[in-house]
mmCIF file of N, CA and C in Angstrom:
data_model
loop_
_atom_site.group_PDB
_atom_site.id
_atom_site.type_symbol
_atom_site.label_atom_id
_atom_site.label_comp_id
_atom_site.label_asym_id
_atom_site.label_seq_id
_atom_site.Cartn_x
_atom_site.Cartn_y
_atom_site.Cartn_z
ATOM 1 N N UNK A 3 85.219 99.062 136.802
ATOM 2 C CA UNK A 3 86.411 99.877 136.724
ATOM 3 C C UNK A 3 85.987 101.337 136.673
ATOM 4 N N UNK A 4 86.417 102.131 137.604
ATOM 5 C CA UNK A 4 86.275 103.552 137.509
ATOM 6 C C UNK A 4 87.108 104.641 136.307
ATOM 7 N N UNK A 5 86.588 105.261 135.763
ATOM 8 C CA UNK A 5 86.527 106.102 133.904
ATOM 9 C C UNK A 5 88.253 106.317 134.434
ATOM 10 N N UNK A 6 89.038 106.836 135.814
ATOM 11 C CA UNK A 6 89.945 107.103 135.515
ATOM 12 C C UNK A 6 91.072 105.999 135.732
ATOM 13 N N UNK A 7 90.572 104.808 136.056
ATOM 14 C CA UNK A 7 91.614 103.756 135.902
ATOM 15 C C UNK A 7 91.355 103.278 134.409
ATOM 16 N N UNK A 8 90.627 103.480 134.050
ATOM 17 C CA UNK A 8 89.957 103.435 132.415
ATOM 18 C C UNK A 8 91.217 103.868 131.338
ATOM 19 N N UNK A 9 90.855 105.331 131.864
ATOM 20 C CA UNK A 9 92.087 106.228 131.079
ATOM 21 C C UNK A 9 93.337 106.023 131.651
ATOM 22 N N UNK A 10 94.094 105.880 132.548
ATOM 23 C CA UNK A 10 94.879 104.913 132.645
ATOM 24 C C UNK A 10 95.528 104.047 131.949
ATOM 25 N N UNK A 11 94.816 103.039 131.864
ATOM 26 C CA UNK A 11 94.953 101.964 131.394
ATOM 27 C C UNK A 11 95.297 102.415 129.955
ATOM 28 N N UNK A 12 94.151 102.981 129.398
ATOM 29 C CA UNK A 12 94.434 103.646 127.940
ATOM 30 C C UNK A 12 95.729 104.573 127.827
ATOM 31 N N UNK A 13 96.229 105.016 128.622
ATOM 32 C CA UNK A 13 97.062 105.982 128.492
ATOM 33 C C UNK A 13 98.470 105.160 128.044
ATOM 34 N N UNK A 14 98.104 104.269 128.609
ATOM 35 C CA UNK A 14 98.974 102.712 128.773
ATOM 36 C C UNK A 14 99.609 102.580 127.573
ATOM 37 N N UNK A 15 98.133 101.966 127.153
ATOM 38 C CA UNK A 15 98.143 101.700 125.629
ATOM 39 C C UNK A 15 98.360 102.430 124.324
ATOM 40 N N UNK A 16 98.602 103.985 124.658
ATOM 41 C CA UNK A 16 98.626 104.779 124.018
ATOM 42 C C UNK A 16 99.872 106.069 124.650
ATOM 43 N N UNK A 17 100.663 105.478 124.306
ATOM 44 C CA UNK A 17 101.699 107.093 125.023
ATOM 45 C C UNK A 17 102.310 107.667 124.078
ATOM 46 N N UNK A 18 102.074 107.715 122.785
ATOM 47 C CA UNK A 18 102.442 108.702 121.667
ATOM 48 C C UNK A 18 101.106 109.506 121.896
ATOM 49 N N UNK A 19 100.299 109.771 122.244
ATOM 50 C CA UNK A 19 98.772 110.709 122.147
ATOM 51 C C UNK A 19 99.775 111.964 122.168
ATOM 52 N N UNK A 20 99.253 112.788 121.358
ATOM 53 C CA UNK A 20 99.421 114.228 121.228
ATOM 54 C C UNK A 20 99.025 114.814 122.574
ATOM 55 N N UNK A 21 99.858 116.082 122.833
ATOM 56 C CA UNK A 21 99.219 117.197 124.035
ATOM 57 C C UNK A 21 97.943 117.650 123.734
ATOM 58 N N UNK A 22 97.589 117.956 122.472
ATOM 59 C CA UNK A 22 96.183 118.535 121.858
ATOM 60 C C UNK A 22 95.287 117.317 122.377
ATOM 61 N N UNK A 23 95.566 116.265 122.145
ATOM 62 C CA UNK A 23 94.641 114.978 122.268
ATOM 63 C C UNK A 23 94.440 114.746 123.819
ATOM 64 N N UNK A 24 95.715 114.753 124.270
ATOM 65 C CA UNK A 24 95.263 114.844 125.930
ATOM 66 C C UNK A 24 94.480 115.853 126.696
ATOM 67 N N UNK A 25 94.713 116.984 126.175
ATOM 68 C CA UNK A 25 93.618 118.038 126.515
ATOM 69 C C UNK A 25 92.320 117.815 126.089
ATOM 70 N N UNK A 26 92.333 117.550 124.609
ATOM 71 C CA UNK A 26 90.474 117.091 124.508
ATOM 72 C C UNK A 26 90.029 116.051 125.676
ATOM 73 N N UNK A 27 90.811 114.802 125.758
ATOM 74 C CA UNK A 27 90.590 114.032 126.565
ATOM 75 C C UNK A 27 90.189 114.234 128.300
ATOM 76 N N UNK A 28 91.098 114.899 128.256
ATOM 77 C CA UNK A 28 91.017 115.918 130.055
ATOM 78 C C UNK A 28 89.612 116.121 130.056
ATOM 79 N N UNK A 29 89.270 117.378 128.738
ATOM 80 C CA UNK A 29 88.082 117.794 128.800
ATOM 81 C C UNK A 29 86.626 116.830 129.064
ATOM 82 N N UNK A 30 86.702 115.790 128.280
ATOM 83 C CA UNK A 30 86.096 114.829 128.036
ATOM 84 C C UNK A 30 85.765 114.404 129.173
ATOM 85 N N UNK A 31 87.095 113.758 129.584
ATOM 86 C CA UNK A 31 86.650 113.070 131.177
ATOM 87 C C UNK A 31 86.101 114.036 132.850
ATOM 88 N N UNK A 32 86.550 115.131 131.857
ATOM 89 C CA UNK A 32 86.095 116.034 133.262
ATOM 90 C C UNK A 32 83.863 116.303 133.274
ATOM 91 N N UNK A 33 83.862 116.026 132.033
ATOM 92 C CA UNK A 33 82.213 116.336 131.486
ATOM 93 C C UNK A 33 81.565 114.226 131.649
ATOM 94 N N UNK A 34 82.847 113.982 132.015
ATOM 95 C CA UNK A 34 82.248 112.462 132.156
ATOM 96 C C UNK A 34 81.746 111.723 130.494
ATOM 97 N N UNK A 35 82.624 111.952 129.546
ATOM 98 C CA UNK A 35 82.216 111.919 128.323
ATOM 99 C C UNK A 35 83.099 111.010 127.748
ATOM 100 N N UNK A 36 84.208 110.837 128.457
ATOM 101 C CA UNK A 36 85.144 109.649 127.993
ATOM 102 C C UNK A 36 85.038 108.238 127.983
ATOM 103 N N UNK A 37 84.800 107.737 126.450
ATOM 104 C CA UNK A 37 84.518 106.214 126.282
ATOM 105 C C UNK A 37 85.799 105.712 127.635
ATOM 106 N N UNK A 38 84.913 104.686 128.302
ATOM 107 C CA UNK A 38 85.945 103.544 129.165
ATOM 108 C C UNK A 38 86.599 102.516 128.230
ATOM 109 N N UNK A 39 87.704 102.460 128.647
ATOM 110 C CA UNK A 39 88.726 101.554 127.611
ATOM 111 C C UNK A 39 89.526 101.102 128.982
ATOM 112 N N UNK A 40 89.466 98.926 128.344
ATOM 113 C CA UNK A 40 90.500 97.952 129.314
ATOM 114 C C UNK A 40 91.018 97.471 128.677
ATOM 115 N N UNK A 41 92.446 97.391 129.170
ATOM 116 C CA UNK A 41 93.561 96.804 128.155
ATOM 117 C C UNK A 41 93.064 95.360 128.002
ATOM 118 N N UNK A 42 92.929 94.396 126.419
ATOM 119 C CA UNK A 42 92.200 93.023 126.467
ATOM 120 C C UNK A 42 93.534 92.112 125.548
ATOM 121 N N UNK A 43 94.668 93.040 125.774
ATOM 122 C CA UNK A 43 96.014 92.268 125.445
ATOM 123 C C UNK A 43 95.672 92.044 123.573
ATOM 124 N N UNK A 44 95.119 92.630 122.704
ATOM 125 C CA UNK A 44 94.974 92.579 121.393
ATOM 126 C C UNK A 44 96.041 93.610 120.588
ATOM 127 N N UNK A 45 96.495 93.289 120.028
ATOM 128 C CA UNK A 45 97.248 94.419 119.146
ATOM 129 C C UNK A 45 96.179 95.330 118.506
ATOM 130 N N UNK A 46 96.644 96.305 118.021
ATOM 131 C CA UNK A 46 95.526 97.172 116.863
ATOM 132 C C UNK A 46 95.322 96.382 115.591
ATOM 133 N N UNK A 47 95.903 95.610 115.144
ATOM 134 C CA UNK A 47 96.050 94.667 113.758
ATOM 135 C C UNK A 47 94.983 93.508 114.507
ATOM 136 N N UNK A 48 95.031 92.748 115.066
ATOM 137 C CA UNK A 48 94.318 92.003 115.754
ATOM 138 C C UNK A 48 93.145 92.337 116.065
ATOM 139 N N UNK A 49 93.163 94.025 116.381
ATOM 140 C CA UNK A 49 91.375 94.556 116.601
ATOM 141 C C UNK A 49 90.906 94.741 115.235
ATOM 142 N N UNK A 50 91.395 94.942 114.635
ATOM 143 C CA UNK A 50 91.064 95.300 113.037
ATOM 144 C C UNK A 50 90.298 94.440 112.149
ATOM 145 N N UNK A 51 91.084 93.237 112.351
ATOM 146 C CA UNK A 51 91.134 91.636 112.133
ATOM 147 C C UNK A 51 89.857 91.396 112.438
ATOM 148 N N UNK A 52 88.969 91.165 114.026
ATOM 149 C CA UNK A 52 87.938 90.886 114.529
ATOM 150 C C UNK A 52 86.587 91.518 114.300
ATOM 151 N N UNK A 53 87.101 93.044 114.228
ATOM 152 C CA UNK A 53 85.791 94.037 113.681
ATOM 153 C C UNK A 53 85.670 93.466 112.342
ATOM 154 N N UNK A 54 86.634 93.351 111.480
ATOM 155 C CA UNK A 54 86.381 93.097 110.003
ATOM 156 C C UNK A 54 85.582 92.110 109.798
ATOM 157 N N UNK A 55 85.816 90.659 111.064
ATOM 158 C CA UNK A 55 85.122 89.427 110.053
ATOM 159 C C UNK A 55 83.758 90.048 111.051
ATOM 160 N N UNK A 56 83.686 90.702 112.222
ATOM 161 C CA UNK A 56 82.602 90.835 112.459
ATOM 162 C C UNK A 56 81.394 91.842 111.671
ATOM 163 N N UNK A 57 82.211 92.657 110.706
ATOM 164 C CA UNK A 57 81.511 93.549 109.925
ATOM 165 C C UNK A 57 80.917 92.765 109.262
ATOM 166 N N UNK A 58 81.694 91.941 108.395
ATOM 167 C CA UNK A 58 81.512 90.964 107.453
ATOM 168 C C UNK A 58 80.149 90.339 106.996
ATOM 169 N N UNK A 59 80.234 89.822 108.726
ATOM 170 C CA UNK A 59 79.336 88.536 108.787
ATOM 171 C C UNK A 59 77.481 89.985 109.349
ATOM 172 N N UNK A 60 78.211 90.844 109.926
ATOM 173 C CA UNK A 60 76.722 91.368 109.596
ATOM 174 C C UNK A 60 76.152 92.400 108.740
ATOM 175 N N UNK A 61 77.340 92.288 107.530
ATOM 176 C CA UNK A 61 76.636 92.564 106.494
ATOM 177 C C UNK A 61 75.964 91.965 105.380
ATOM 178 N N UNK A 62 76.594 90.518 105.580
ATOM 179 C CA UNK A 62 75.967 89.367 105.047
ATOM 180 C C UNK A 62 74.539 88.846 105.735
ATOM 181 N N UNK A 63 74.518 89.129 107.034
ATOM 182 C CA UNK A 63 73.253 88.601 107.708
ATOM 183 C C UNK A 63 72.521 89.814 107.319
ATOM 184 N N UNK A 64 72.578 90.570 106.786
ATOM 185 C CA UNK A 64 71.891 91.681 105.760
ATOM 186 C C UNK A 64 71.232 91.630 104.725
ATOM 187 N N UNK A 65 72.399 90.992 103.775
ATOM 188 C CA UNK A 65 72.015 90.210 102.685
ATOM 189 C C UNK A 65 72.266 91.601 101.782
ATOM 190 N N UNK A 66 73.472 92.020 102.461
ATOM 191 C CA UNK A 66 74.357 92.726 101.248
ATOM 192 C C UNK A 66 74.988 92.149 100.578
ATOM 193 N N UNK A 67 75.877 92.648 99.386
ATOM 194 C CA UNK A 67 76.437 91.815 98.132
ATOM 195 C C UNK A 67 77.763 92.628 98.576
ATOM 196 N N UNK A 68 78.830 91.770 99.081
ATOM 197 C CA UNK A 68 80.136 92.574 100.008
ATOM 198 C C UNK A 68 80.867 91.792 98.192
ATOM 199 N N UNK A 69 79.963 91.278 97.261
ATOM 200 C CA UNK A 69 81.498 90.817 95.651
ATOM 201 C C UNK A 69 81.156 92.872 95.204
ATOM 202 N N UNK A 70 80.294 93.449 95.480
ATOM 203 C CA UNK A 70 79.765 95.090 95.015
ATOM 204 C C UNK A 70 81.136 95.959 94.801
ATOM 205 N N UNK A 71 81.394 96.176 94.433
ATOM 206 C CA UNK A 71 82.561 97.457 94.236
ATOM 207 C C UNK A 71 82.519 98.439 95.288
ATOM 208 N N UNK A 72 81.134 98.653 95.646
ATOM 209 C CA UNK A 72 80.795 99.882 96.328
ATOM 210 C C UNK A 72 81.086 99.177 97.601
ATOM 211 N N UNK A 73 80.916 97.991 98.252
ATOM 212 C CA UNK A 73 81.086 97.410 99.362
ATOM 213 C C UNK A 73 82.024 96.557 99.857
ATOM 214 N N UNK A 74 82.471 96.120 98.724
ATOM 215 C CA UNK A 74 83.668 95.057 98.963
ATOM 216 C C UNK A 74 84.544 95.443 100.259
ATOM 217 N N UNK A 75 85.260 96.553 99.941
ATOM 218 C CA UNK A 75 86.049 97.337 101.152
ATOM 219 C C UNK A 75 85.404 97.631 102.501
ATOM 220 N N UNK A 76 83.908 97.828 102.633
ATOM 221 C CA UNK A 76 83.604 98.579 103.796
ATOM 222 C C UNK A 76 84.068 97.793 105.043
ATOM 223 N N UNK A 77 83.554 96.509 105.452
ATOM 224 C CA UNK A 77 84.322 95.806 106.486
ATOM 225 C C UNK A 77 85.861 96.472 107.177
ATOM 226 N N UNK A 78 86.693 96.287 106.297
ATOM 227 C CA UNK A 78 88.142 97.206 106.309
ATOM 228 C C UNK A 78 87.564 98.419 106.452
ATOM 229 N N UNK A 79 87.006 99.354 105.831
ATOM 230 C CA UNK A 79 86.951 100.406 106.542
ATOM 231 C C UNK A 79 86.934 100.815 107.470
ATOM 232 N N UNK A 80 85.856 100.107 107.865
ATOM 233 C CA UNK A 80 85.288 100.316 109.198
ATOM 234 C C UNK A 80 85.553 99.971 110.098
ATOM 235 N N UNK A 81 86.473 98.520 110.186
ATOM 236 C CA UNK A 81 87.611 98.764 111.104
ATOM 237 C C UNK A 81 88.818 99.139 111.783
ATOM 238 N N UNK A 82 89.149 99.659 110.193
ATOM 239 C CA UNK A 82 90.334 100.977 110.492
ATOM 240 C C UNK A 82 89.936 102.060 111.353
ATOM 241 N N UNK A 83 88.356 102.716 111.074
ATOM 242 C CA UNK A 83 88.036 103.645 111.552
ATOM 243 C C UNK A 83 87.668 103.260 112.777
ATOM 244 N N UNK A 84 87.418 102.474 113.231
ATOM 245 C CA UNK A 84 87.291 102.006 114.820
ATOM 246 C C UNK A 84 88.346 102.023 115.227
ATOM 247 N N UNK A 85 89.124 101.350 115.009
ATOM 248 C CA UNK A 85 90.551 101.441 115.848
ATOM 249 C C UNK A 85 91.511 102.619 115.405
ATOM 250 N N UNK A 86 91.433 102.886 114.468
ATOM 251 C CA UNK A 86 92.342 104.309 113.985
ATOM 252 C C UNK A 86 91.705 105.456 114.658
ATOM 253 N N UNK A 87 90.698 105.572 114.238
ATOM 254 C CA UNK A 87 90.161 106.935 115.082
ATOM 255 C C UNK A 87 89.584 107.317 115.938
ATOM 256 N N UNK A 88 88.500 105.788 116.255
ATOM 257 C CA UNK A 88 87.225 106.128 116.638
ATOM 258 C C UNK A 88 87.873 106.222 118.468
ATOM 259 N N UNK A 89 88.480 104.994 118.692
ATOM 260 C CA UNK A 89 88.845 104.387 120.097
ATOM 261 C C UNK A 89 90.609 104.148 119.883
#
């Protein structure tokens, strides 16, 4: 898939994006810097869902302690921040 059927597609998936956000984006794709994104029919709750047990499981194949106070949450974090901000 070529970066601007990419964005496209994303644009798709995303048509509240701010004017500010579309301009970074412009910029982005004009420097060839824009992550490629294909619509894979998942909700954002559903991507959230998948990063999480996938955090999960490799922070356990770590042989982190996710009962930790300090860690319990990160999984969720970090998939908020993937799908909230990152992409």
């Amino acid at each position: 898939m070529l970066a601007k059927e990419a964005v496209i597609v994303r644009d798709a998936l995303e048509p509240s994006i701010s004017e500010s956000a579309q301009r970074v984006r412009a910029a982005l794709e004009e420097k060839g810097l824009e992550t490629p994104m294909v619509a894979n029919g998942l909700s954002d709750e559903q991507k959230r869902q998948k990063i999480e047990i996938a955090m999960r499981d490799v922070m356990n194949t770590l042989g982190l302690d996710l009962n930790d106070d300090s860690l319990h949450d990160t999984p969720t974090r970090i998939a908020k921040m993937y799908v909230n901000e990152v992409f």
